[in-house]
CSV table of C-alpha atoms in Angstrom, one decimal:
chain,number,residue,atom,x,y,z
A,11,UNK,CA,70.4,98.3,85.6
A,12,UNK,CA,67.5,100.3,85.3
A,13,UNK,CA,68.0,104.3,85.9
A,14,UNK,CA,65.7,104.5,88.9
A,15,UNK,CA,68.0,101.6,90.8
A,16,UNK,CA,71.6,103.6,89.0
A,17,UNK,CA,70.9,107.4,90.6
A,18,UNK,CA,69.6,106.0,93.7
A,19,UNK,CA,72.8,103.4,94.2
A,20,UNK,CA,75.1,106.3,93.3
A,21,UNK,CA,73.5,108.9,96.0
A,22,UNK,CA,73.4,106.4,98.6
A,23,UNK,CA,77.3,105.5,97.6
A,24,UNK,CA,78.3,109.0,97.6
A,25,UNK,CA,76.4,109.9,100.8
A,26,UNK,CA,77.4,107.3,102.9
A,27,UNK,CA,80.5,106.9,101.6
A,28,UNK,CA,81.4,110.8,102.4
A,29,UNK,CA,79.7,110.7,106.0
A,30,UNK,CA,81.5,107.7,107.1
A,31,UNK,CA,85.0,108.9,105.8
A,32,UNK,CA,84.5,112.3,107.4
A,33,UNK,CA,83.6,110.5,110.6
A,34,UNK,CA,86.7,108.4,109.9
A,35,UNK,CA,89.1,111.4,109.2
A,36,UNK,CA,87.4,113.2,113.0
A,37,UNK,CA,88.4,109.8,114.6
A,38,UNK,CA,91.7,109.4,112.8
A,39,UNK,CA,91.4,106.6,110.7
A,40,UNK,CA,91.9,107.1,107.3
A,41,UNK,CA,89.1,108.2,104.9
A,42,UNK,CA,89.6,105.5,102.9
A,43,UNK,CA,88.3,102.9,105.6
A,44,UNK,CA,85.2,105.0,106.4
A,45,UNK,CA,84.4,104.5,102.7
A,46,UNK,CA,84.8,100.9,102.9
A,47,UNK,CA,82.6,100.4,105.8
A,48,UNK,CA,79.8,102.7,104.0
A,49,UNK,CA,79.5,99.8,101.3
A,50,UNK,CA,79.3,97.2,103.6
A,51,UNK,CA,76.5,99.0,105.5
A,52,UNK,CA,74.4,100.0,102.5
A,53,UNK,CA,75.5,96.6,100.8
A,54,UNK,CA,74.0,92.7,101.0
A,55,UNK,CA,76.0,92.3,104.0
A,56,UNK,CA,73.2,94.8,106.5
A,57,UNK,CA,71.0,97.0,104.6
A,58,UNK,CA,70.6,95.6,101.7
A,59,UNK,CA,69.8,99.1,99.5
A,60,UNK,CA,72.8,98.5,96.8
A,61,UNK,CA,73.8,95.2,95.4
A,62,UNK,CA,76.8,94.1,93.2
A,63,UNK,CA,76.3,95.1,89.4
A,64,UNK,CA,77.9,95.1,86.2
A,65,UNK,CA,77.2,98.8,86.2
A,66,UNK,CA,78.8,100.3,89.2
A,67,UNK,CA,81.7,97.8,88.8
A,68,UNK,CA,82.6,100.1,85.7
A,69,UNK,CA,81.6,103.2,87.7
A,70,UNK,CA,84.1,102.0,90.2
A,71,UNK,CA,86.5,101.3,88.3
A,72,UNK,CA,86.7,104.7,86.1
A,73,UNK,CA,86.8,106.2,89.7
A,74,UNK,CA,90.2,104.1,90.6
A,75,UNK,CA,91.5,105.3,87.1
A,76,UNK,CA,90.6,109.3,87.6
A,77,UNK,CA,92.7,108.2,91.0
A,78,UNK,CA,95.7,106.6,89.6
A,79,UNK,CA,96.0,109.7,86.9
A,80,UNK,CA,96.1,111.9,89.8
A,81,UNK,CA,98.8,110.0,91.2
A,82,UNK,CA,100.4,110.3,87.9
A,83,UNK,CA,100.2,114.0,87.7
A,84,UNK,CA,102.4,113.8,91.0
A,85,UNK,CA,104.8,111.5,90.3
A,86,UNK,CA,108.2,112.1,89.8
A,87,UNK,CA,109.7,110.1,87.0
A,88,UNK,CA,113.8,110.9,88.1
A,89,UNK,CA,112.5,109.9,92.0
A,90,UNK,CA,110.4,106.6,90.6
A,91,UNK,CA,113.5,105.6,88.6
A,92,UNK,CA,116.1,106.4,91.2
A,93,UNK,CA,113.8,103.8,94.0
A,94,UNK,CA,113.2,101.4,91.3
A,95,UNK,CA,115.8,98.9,92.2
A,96,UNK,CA,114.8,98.8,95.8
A,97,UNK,CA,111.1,98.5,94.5
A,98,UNK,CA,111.7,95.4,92.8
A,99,UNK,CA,113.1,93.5,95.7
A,100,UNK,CA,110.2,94.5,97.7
A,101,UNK,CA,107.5,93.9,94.7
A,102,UNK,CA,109.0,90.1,94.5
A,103,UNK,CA,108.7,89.6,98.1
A,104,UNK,CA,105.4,90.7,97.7
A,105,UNK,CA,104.6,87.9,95.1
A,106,UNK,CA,106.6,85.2,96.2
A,107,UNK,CA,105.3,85.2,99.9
A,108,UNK,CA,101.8,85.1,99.0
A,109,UNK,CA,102.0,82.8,96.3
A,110,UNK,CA,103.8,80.1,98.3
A,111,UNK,CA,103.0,80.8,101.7
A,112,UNK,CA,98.8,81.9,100.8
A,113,UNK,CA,98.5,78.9,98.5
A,114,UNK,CA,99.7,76.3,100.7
A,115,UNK,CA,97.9,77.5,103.8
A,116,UNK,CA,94.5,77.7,101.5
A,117,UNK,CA,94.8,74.0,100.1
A,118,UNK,CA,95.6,72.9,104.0
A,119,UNK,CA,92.8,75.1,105.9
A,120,UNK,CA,90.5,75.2,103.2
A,121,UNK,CA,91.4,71.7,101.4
A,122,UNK,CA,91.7,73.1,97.8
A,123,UNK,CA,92.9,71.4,94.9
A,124,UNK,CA,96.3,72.5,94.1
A,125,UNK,CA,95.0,74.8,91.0
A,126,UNK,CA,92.2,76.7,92.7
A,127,UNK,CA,94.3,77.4,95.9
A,128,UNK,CA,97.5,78.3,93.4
A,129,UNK,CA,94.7,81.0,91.9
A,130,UNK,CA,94.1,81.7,95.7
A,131,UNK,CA,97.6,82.7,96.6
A,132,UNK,CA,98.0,85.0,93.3
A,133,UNK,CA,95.3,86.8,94.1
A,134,UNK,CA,96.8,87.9,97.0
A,135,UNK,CA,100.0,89.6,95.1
A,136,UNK,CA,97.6,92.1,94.3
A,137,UNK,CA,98.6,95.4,96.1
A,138,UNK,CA,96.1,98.3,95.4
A,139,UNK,CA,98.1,101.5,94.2
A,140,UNK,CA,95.3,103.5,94.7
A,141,UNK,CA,94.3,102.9,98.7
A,142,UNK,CA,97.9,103.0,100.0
A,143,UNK,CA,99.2,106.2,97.9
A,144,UNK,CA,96.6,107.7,98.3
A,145,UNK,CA,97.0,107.7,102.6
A,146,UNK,CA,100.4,108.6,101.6
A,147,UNK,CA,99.5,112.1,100.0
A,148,UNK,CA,97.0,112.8,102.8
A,149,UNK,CA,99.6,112.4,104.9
A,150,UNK,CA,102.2,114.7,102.7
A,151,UNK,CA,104.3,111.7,102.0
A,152,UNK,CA,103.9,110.9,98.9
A,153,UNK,CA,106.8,112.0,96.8
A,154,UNK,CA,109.1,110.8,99.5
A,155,UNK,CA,111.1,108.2,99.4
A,156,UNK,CA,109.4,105.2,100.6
A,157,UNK,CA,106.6,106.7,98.7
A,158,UNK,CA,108.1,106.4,95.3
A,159,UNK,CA,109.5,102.4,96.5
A,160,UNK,CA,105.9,102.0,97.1
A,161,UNK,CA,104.9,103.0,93.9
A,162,UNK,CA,106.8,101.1,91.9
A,163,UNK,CA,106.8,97.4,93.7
A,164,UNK,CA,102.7,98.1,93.4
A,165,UNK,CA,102.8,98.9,89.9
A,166,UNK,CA,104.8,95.9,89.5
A,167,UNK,CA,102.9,93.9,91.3
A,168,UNK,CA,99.6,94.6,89.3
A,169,UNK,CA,101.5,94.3,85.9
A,170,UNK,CA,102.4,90.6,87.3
A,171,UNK,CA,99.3,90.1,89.2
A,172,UNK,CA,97.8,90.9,85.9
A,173,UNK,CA,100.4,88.5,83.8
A,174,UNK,CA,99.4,85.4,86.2
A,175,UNK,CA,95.9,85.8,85.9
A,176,UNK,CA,96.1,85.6,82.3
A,177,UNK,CA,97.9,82.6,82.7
A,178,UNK,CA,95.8,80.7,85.0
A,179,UNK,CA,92.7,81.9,83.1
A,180,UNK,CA,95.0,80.2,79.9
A,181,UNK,CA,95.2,77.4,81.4
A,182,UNK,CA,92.1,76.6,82.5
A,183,UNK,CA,90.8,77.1,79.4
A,184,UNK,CA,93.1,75.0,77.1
A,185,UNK,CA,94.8,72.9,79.6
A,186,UNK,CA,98.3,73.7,78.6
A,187,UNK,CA,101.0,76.4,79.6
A,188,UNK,CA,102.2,78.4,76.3
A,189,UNK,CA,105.5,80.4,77.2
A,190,UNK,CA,105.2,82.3,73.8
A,191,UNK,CA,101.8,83.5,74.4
A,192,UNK,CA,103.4,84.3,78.4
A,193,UNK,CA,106.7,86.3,77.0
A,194,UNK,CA,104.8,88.0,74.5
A,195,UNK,CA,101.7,89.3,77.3
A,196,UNK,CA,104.8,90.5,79.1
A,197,UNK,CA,106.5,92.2,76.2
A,198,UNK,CA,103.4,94.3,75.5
A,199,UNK,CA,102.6,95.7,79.3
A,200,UNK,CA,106.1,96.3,80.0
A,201,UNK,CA,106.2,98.4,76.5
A,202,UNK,CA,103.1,100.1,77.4
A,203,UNK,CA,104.1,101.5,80.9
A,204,UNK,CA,107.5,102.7,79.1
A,205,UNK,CA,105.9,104.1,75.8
A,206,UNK,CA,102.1,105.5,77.3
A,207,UNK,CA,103.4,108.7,78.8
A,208,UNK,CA,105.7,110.0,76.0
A,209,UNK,CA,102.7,109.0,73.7
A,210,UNK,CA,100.4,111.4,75.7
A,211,UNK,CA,102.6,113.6,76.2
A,212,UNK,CA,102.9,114.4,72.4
A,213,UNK,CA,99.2,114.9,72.2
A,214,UNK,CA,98.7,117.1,75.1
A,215,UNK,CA,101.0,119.1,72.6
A,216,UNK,CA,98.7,118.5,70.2
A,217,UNK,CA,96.0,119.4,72.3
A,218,UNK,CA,97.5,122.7,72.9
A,219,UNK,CA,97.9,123.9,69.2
A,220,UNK,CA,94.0,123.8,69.0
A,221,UNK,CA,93.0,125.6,72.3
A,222,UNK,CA,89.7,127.6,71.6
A,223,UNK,CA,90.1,131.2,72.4
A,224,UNK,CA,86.1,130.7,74.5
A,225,UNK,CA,87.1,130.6,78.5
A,226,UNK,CA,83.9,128.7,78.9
A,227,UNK,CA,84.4,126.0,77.0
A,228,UNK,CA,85.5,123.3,79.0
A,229,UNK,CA,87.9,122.8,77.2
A,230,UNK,CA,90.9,121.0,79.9
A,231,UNK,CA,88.1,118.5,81.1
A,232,UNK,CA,87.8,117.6,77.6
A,233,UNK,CA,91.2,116.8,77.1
A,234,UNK,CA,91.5,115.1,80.5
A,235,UNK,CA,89.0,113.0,79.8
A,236,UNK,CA,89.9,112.4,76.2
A,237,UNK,CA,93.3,111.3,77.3
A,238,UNK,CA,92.5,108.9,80.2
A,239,UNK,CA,89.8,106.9,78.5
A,240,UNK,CA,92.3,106.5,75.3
A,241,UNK,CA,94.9,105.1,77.3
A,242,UNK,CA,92.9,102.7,79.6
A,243,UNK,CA,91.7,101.8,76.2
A,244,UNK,CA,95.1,101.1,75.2
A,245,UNK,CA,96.3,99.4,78.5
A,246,UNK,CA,93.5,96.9,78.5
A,247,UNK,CA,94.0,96.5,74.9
A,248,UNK,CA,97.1,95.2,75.3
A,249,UNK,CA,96.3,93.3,77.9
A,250,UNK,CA,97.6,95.8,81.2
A,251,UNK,CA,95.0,96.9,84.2
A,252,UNK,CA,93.1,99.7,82.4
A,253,UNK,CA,94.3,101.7,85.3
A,254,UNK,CA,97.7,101.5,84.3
A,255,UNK,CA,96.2,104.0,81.3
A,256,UNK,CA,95.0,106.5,83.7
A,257,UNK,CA,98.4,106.4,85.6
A,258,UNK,CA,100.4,106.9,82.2
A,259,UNK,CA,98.3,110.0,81.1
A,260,UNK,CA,99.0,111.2,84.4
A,261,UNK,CA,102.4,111.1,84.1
A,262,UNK,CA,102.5,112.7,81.1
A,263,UNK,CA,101.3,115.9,82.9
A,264,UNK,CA,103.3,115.9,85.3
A,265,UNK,CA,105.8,118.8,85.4
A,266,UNK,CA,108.9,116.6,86.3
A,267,UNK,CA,108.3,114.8,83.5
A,268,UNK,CA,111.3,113.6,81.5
A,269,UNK,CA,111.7,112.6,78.0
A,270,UNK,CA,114.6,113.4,75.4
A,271,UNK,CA,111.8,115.6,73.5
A,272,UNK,CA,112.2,117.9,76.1
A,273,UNK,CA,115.3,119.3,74.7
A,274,UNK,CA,113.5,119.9,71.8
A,275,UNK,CA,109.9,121.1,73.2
A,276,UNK,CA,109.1,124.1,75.5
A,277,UNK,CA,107.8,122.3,78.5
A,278,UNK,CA,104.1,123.2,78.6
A,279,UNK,CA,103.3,123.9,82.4
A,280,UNK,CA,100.9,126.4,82.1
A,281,UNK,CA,98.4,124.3,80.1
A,282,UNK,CA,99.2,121.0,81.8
A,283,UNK,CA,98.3,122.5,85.4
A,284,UNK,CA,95.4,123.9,83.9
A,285,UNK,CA,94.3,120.4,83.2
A,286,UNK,CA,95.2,118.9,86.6
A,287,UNK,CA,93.4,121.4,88.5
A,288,UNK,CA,90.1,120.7,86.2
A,289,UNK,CA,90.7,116.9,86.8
A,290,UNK,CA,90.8,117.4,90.2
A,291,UNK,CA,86.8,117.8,91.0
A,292,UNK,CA,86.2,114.8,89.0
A,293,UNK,CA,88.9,112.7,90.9
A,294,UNK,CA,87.5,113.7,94.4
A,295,UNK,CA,83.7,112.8,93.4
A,296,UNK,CA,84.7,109.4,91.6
A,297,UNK,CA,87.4,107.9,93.6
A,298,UNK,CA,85.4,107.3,96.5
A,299,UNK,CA,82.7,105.4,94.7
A,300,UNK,CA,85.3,102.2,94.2
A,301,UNK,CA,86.2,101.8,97.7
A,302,UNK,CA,82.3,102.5,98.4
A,303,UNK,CA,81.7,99.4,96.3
A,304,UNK,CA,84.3,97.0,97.5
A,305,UNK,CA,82.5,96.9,100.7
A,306,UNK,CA,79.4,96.4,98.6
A,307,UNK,CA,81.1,93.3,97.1
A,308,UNK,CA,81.6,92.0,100.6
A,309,UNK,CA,78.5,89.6,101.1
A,310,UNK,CA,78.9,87.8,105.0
A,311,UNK,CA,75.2,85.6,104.0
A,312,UNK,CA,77.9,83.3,102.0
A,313,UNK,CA,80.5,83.1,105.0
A,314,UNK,CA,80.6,80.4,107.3
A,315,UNK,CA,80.0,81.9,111.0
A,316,UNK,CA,80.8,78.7,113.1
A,317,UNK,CA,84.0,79.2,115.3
A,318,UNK,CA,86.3,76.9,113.2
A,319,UNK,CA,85.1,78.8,110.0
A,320,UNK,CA,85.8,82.4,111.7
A,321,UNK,CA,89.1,81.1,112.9
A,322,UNK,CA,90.6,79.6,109.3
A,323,UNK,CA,89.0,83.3,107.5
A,324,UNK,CA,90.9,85.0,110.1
A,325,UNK,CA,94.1,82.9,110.1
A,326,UNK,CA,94.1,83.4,106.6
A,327,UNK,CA,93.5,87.0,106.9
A,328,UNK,CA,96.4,87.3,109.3
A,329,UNK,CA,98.8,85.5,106.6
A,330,UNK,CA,97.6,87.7,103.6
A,331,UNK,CA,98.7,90.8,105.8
A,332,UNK,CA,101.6,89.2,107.4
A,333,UNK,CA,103.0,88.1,103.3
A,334,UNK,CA,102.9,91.6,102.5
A,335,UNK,CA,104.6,93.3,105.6
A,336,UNK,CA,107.1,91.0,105.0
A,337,UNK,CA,108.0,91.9,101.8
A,338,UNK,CA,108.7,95.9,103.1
A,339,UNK,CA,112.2,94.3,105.2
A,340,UNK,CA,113.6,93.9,101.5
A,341,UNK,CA,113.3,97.5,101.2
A,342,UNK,CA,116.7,99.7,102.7
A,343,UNK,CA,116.8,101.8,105.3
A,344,UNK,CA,116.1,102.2,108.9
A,345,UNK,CA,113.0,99.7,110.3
A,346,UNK,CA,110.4,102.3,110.1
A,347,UNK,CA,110.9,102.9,106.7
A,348,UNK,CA,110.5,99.3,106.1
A,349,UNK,CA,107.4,98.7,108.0
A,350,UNK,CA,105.7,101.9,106.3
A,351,UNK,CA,106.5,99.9,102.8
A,352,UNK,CA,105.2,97.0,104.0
A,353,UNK,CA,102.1,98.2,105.1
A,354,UNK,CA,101.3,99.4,102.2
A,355,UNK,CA,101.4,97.0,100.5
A,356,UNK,CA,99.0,95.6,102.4
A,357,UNK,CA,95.8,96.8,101.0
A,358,UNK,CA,94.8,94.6,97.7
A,359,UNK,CA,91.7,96.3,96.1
A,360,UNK,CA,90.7,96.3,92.9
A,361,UNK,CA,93.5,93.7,91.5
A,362,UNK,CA,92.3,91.3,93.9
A,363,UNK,CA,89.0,92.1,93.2
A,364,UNK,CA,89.8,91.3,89.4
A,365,UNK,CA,91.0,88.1,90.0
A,366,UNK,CA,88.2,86.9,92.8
A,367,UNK,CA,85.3,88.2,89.9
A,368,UNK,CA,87.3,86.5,87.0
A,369,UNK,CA,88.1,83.2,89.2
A,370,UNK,CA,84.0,83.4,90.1
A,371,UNK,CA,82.1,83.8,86.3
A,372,UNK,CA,84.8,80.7,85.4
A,373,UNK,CA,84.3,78.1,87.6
A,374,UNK,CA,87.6,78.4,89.2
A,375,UNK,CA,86.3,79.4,92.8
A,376,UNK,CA,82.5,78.6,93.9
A,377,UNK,CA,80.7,81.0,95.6
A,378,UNK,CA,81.7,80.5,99.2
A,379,UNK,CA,85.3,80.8,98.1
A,380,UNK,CA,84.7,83.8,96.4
A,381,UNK,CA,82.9,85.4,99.4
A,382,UNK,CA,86.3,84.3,101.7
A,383,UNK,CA,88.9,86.2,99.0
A,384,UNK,CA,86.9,89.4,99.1
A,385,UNK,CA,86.2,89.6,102.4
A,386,UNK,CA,90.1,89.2,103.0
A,387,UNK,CA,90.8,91.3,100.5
A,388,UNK,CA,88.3,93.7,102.4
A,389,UNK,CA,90.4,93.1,105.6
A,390,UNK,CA,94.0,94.0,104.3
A,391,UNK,CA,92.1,97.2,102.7
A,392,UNK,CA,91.1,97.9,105.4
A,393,UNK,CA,93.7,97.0,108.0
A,394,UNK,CA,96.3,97.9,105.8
A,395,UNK,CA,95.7,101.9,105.8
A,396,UNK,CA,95.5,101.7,109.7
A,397,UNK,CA,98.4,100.8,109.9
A,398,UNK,CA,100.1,102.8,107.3
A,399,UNK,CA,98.8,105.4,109.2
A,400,UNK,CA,99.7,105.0,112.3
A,401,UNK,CA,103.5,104.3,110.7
A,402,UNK,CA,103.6,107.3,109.2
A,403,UNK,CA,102.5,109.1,112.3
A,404,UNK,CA,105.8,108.2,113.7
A,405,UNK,CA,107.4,108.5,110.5
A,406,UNK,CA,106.3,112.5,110.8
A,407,UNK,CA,106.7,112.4,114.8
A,408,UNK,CA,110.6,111.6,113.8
A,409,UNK,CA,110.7,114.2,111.1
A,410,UNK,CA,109.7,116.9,114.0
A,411,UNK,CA,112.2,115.9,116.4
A,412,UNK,CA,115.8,118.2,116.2
């Protein structure tokens, strides 16, 4: 991409994208949605000013990292581990509904073969961490409860999302199934998300032994920087969402972190919230840009606007939101807990994304296929934060009440 057609695409992502979630926020809807609809405006779909490129795919996806170490940095590792048995009951209803009930209703409404519309329903076990938590933390429920059960079934879910794409994409390829290659893919993401944070957290000791005695040096942006891109390196080198990396550094910040080192090792607050609050101005410029470019990625030219055609899209939108709400009754608790779960699980970003691009450049999916997945991965992101919203507004309505 030439640098003329980069700065422009960025200022009209960043501009639109912040006018249209302000506008949002006024109306109350979240900000995330507003951003959405910014990409869609400035993208193929109406205006036509930014298209789809290589380019700002890797700008949005650094943004969702910077997100998803934010997270991190408030996540509480006693809290995540405490709701991690409810999270995996709701993270398998999350892939079993969509698999099964999203790949039979493709093959029927859209008469796939049995592979391409198997590729169609994993696409949809995709839950994006980065929309839903982040509604969650605007709304000051992030370290809560359901917020940690959400957490984890979405991290989950992405570390299998991730582990049946690279078995479809296997399979196409060779035309065989190998379960070694499977078990050990699984082996190495599983061993990253439990080794990634201690790992960082040794070198942000590291880090600290060599901190210049300049104030202007820029020195905590440095190391936050340093830290993310190692470990997304590390994630997608062993095969994870490079995002997982982001989260992991995160973690390894955050001051509830626990390790058996920390018997051994002052813990080192004051330097580690000096390198979340420097983080912070970077998160809030580059986050927006992915959810400014998945409504870029929406392109309605390809979509089939007779009646029947709108009707199957939005029957099949309906089941890839209705899979996912289902798979919040798994969670415990009273019903308004479980429909706050379920809604956010909703949303499938970036994941879903992955798998629609991937399915696209190898022959899996044609075009018009491709155009259906993101525009219903476009409507749970977008449909899914509504209504996490407006469950949470009752959620903090019940709170209030004596």
């Amino acid at each position: 991409m030439p640098i003329d057609s980069f700065v422009i695409s960025i200022f009209l992502m960043l501009t639109f994208g912040r006018l249209l979630s302000e506008l949002c926020c006024r109306v109350g809807v979240p900000g995330v949605v507003g951003e959405m609809l910014a990409g869609l405006i400035i993208g193929p779909s109406i205006l036509g000013w930014v298209h789809p490129h290589n380019t700002l795919s890797v700008l949005a996806e650094l943004g969702v990292i910077l997100l998803l170490f934010d997270i991190g940095c408030e996540t509480s590792v006693k809290r995540l581990y405490h709701a991690s048995g409810r999270s995996i009951w709701v993270a398998l209803g999350g892939i079993i509904y969509p698999v099964v009930i999203g790949g039979a209703s493709a093959a029927y409404w859209l008469n796939l073969p049995p592979f391409t519309a198997l590729f169609f329903g994993c696409a949809l076990t995709a839950t994006s961490i980065g929309i839903s938590i982040r509604v969650m933390t605007q709304a000051k429920q992030g370290q809560t409860l359901a917020g940690q059960v959400i957490l984890g079934a979405a991290v989950v879910d992405d570390i299998v999302g991730v582990v049946l794409l690279s078995v479809l994409l296997n399979f196409n390829a060779s035309g065989t199934l190998s379960l070694v290659s499977v078990l050990i893919l699984v082996m190495k993401v599983v061993g990253f998300v439990f080794l990634a944070p201690p790992m960082a957290r040794m070198l942000i000791y590291l880090f600290r032994s060599w901190y210049p005695h300049s104030k202007s040096s820029g020195f905590e942006v440095f190391v936050v920087i340093t830290l993310i891109c190692l470990f997304a390196w590390l994630a997608h080198w062993v095969g994870a969402p490079a995002l997982l990396g982001g989260f992991a550094a995160g973690m390894a910040l955050s001051r509830q972190f626990v390790f058996p080192t920390n018997r051994y090792l002052p813990n080192p607050f004051p330097f580690t919230h000096k390198l979340e609050v420097s983080a912070k101005p970077l998160v809030d410029l580059f986050s927006p840009i992915f959810f400014v470019y998945v409504g870029i990625s929406v392109d309605l030219s390809q979509l089939d606007f007779t009646v029947s055609g709108l009707v199957v899209l939005l029957w099949l939108a309906l089941i890839a939101i209705v899979t996912k709400l289902a798979s919040g009754m798994a969670a415990k608790g009273p019903l308004r807990r479980k429909i706050i779960i379920g809604s956010a699980m909703i949303p499938r970003g970036e994941v879903g994304l992955v798998f629609a691009e991937m399915g696209l450049q190898l022959g899996i999916i044609q075009p018009k296929l491709f155009t259906e997945m993101v525009l219903i991965i476009a409507i749970s992101s977008i449909v899914g934060p509504m209504l996490l919203k407006w469950s949470l507004k009752g959620q903090t309505v019940l709170h209030k009440k004596p």
